[in-house]
CSV table of C-alpha atoms (C1' of nucleotides) in Angstrom, one decimal:
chain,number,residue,atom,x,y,z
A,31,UNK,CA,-19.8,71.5,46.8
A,32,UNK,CA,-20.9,69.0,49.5
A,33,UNK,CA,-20.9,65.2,50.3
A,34,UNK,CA,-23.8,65.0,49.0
A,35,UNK,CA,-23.2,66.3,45.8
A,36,UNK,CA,-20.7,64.6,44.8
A,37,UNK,CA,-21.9,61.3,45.5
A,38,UNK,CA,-24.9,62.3,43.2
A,39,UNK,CA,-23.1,63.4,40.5
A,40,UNK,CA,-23.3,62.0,37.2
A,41,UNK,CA,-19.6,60.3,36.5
A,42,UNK,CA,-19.5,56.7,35.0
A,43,UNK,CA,-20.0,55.0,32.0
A,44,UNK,CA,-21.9,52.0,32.1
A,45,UNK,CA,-19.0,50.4,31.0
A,46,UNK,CA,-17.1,51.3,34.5
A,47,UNK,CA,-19.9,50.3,36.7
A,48,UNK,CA,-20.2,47.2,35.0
A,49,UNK,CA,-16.5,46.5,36.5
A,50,UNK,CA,-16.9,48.1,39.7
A,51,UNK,CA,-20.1,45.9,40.4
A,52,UNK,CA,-19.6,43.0,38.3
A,53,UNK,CA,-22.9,43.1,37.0
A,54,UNK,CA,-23.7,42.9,33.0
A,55,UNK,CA,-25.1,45.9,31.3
A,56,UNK,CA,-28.4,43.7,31.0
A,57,UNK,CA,-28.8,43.1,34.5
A,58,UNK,CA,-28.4,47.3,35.3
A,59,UNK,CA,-30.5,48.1,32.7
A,60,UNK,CA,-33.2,45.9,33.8
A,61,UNK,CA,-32.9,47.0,37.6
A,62,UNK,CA,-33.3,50.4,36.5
A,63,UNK,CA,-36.2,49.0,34.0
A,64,UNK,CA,-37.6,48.2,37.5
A,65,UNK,CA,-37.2,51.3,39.2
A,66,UNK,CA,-34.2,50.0,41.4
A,67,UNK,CA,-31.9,52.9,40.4
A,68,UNK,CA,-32.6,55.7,38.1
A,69,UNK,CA,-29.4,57.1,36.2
A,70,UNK,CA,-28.7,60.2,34.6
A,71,UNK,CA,-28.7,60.7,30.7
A,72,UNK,CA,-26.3,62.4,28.7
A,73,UNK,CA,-27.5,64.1,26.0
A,74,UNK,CA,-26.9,61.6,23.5
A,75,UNK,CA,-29.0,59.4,26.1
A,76,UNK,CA,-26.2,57.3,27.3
A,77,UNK,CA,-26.3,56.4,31.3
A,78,UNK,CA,-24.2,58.2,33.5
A,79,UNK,CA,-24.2,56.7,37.2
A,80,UNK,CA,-23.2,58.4,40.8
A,81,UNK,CA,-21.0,57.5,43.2
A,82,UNK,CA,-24.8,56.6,45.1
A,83,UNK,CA,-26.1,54.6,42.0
A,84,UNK,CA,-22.6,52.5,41.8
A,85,UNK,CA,-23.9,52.1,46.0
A,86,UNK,CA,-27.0,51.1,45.4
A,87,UNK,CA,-26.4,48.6,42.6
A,88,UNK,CA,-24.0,46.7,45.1
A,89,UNK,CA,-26.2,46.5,47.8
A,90,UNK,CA,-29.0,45.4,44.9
A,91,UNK,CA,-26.2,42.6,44.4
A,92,UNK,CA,-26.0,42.1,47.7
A,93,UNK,CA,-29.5,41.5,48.5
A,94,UNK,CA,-30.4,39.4,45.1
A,95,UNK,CA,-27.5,36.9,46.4
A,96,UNK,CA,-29.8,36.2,49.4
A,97,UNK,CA,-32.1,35.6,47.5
A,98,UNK,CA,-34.5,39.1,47.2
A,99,UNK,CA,-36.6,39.7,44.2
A,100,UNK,CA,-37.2,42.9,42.6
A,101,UNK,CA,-40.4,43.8,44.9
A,102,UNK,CA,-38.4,42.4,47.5
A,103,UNK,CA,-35.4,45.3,47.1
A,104,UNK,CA,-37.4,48.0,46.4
A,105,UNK,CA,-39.4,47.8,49.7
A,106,UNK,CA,-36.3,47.7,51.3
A,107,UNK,CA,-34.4,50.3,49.5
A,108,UNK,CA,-37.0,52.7,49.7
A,109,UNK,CA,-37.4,52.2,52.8
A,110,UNK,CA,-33.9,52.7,54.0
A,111,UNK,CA,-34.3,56.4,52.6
A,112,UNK,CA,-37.5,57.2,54.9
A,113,UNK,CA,-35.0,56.5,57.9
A,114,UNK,CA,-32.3,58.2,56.6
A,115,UNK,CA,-33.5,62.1,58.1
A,116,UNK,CA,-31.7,62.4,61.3
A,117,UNK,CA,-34.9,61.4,63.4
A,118,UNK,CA,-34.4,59.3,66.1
A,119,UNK,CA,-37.2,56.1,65.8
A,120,UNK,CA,-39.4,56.6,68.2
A,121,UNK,CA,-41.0,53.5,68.5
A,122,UNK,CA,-41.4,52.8,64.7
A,123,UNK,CA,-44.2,54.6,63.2
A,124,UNK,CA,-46.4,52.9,61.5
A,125,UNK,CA,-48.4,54.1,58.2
A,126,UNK,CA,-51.6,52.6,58.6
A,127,UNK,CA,-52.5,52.1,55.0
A,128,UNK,CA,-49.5,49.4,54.2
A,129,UNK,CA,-49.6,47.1,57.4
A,130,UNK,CA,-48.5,44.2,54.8
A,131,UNK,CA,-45.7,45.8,53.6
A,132,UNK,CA,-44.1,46.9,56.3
A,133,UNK,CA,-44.5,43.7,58.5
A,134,UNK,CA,-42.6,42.2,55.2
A,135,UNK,CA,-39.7,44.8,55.9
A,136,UNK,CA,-39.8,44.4,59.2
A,137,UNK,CA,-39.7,40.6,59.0
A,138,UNK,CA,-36.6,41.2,56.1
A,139,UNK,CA,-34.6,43.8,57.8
A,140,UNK,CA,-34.4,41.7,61.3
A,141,UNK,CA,-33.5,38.3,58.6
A,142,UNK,CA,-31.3,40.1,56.3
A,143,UNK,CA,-29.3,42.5,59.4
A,144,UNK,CA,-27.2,39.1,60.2
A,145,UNK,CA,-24.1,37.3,59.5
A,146,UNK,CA,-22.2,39.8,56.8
A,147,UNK,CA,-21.8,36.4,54.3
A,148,UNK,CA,-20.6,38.4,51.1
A,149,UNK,CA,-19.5,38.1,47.6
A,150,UNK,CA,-16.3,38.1,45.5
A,151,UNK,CA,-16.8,40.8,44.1
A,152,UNK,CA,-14.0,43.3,43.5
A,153,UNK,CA,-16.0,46.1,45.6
A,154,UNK,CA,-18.1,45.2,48.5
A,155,UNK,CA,-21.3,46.9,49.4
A,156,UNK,CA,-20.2,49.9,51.7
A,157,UNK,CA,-16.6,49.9,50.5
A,158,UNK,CA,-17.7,52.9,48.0
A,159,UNK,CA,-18.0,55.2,50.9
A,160,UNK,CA,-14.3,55.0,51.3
A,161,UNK,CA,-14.1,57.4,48.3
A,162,UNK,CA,-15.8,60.1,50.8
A,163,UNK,CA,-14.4,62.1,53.5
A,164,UNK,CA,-15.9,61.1,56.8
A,165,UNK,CA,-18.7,63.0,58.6
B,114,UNK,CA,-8.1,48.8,48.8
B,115,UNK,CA,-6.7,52.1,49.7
B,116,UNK,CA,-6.6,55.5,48.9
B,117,UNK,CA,-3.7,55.3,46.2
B,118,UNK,CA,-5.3,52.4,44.3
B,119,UNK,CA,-8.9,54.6,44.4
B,120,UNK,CA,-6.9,57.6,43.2
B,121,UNK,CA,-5.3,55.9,40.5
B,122,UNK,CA,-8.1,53.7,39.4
B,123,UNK,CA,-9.3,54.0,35.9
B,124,UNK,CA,-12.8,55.9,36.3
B,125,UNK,CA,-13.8,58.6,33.9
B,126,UNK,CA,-14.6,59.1,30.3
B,127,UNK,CA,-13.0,62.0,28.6
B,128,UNK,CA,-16.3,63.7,28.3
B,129,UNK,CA,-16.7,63.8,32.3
B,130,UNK,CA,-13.0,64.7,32.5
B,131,UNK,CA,-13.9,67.8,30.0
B,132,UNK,CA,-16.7,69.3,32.6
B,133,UNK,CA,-14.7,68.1,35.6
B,134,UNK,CA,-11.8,70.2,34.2
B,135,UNK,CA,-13.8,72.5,32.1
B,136,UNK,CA,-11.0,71.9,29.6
B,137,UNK,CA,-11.3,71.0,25.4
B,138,UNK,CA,-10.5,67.3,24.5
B,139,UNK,CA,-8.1,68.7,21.8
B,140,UNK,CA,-6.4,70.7,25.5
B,141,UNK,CA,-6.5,67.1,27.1
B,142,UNK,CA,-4.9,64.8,24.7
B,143,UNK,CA,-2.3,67.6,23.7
B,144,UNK,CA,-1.3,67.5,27.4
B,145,UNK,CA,-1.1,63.6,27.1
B,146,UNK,CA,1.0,64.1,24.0
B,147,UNK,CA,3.5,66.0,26.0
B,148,UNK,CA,3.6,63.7,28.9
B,149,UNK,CA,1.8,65.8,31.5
B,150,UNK,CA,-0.4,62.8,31.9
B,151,UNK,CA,-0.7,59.3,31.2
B,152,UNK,CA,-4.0,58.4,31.0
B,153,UNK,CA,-4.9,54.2,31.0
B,154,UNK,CA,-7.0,53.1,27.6
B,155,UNK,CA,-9.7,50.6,27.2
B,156,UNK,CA,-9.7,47.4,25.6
B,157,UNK,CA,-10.7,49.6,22.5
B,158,UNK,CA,-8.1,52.2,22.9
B,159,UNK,CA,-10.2,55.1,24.9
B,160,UNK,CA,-9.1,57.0,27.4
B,161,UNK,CA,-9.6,56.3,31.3
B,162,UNK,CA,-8.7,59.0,33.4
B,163,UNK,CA,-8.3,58.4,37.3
B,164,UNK,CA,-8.8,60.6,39.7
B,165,UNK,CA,-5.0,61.2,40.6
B,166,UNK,CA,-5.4,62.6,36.1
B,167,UNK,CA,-8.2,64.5,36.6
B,168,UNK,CA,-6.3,66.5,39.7
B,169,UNK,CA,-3.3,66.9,37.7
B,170,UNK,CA,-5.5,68.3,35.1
B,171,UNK,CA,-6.6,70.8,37.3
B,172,UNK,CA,-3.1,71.7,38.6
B,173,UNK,CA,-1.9,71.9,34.6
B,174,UNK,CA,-4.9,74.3,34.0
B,175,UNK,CA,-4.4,76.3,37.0
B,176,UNK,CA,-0.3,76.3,35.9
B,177,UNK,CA,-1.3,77.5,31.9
B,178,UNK,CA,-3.0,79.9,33.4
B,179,UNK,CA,-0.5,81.3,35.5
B,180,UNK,CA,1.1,81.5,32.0
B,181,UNK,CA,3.6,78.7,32.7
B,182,UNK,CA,4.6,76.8,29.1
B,183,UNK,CA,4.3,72.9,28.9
B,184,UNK,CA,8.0,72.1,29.8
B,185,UNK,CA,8.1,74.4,32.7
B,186,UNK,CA,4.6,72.1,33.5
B,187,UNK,CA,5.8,69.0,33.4
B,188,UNK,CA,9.0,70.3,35.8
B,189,UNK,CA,7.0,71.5,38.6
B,190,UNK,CA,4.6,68.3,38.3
B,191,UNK,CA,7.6,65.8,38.3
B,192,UNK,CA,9.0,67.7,41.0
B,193,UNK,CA,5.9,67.4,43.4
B,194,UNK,CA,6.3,63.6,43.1
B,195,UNK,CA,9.9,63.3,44.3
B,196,UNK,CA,8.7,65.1,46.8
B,197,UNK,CA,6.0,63.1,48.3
B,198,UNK,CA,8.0,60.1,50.0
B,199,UNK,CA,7.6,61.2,53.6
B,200,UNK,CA,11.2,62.6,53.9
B,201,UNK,CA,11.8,65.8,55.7
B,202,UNK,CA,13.8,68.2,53.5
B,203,UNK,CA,16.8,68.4,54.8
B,204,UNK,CA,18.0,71.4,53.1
B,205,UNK,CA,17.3,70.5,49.8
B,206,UNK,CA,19.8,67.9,47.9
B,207,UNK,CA,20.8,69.0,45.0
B,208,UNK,CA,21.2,66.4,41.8
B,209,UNK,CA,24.7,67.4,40.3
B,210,UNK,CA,23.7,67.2,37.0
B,211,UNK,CA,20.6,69.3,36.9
B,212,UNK,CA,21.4,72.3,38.4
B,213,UNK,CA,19.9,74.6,35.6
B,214,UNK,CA,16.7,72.5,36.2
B,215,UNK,CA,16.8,72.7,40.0
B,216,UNK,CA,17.1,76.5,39.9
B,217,UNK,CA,14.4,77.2,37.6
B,218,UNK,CA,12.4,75.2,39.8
B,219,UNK,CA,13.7,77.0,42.9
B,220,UNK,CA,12.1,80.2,41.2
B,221,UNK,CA,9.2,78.6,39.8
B,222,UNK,CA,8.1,77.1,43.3
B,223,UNK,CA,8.9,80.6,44.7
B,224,UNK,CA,7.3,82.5,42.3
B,225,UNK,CA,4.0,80.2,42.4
B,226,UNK,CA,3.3,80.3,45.7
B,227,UNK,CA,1.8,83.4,46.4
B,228,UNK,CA,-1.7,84.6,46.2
B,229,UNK,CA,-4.1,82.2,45.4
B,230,UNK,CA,-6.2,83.5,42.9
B,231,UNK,CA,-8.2,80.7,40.8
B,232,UNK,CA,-10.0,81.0,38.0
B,233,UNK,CA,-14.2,80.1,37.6
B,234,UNK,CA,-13.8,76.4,36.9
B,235,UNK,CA,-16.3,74.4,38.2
B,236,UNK,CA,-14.0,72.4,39.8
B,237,UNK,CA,-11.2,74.0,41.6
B,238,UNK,CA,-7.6,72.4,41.7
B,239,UNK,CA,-7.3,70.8,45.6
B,240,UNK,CA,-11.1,70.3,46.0
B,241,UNK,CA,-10.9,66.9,44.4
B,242,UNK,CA,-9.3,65.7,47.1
B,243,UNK,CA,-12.6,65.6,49.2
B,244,UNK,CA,-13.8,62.8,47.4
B,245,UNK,CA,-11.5,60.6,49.4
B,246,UNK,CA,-11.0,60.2,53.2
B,247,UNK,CA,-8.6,62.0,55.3
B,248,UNK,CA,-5.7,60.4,57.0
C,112,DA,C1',-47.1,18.2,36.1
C,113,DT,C1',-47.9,22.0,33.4
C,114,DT,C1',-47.8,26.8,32.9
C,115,DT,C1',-46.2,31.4,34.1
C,116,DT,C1',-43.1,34.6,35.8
C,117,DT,C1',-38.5,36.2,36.9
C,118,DA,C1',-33.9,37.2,36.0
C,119,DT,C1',-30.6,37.0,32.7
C,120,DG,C1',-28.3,35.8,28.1
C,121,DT,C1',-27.8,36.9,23.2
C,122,DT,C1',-28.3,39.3,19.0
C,123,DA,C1',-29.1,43.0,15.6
C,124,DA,C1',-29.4,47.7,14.0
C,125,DA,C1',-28.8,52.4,15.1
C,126,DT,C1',-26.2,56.1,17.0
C,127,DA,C1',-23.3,58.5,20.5
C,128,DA,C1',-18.8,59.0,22.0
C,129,DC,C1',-14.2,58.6,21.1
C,130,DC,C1',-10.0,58.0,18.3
C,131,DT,C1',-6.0,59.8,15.2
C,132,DA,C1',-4.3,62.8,11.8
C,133,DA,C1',-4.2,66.8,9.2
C,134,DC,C1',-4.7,71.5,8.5
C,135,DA,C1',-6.2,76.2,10.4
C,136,DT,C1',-5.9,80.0,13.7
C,137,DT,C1',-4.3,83.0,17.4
C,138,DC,C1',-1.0,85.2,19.9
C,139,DA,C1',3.4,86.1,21.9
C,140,DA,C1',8.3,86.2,21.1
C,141,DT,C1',11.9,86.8,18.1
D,182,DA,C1',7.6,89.2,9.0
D,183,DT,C1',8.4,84.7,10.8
D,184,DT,C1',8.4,81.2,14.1
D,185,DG,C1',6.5,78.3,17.6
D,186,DA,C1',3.1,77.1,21.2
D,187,DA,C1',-1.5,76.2,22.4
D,188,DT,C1',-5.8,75.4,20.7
D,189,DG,C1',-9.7,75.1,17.1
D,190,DT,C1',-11.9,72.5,13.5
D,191,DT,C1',-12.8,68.9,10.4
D,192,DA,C1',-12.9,64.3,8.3
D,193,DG,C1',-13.0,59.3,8.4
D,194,DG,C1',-12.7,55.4,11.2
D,195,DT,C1',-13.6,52.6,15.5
D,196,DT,C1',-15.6,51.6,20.1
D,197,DA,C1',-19.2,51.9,23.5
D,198,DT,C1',-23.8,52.2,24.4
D,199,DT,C1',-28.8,52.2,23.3
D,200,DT,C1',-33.4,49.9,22.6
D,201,DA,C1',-35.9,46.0,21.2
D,202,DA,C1',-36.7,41.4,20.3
D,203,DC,C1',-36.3,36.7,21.1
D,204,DA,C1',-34.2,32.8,24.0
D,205,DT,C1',-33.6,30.2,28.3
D,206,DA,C1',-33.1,28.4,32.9
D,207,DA,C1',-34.9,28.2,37.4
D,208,DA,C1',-38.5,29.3,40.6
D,209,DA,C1',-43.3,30.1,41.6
D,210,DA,C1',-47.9,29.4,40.8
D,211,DT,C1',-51.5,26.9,39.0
DNA sequence: ATTTTTATGTTAAATAACCTAACATTCAAT
DNA sequence: ATTGAATGTTAGGTTATTTAACATAAAAAT
């Protein structure tokens, strides 16, 4: 079993991520009501999160503090996925269909990639990865 | 936060515990009931396993089957914590009063190990340890 | 200056998950 | 044959989580 799995794999009760986030059950239900983060089910039909949704909900945390809306997050969470497979940027490619959208995210990832102002909460985004060996 | 305080943080339902460990919740709490482990409880009196639990789990499981009884369990696992604290062995101080104890841990450790052979859990005892970062 | 939308709070009713305790079963050792 | 250890099974009770609805404060749009 790899990295990968593991930080995928279904583990916590809402309960849990509701401390390790300090978030209320109503605000993670409503980001996953807006496609933010997308939990596994038991069978009963309860939420199980990852190691990588307990991520993501922190850095959701992070960026509704600076004041991000919903729209806002997803751009740039989805976004951060496209980049993730190893290729180097070569210049920024641009898909021509969503000029709009990714002037926004380019506009918000220069604003937002600045002065690492952060919360009290008890985890910090990017503290989770400590859990994980390094690569 | 470091690597003890994540390894003895209060994480897991028993339910995740049971596929983690691939052991019966009746198994679980009988182990509890003979101080193998010490899981934390909630506010409402459920268990919350850590990680440094769920490990132990797997070293009890992988002991049972071995065909080790719960007292000779609970030696070898108390044993491994004295052990820890970074001093060399210098060899082997013996507690005065023990010595019956001491011995059949002398032949336990011998005995064990040898020959690795583990049974199909999906979780085998030692690779929980890759959740966390090396030293 | 209203009205609407967004993010979150609160509550209720249903059910999943967990709890303890008791009794049953299996198997090895006496 | 009997005992004890480890685990199974069941019952009744409690806790945690679920969805859905309605409420609210602040921000955005009109």
């Amino acid at each position: 079993m790899n990295d990968m799995d593991r930080r995928s794999m279904p583990l916590f009760s809402i309960g849990i991520v509701m401390k390790l986030t300090e978030l209320t059950a109503r605000q993670i239900r409503y980001y996953e009501a807006n496609d933010l983060i997308a939990p596994e089910r038991t069978k009963g039909n309860q939420r199980l999160f990852s190691f990588n949704d307990v991520d993501r909900l922190l850095q959701i945390k992070d960026l509704l503090d600076r004041g991000l809306n919903m729209a806002g997050i997803k751009l740039l969470l989805d976004e951060e996925k496209k980049e993730i497979p190893g290729e180097i940027p070569e210049k920024k490619k641009k898909t021509p269909a969503n000029l709009t959208d990714e002037e926004l995210r380019g506009i918000l990832k220069n604003e937002l990639n600045e002065a690492g102002r952060y919360g009290k909460a008890s985890m910090r985004q990017g503290e989770l990865a400590r859990f994980f060996v390094r690569h």
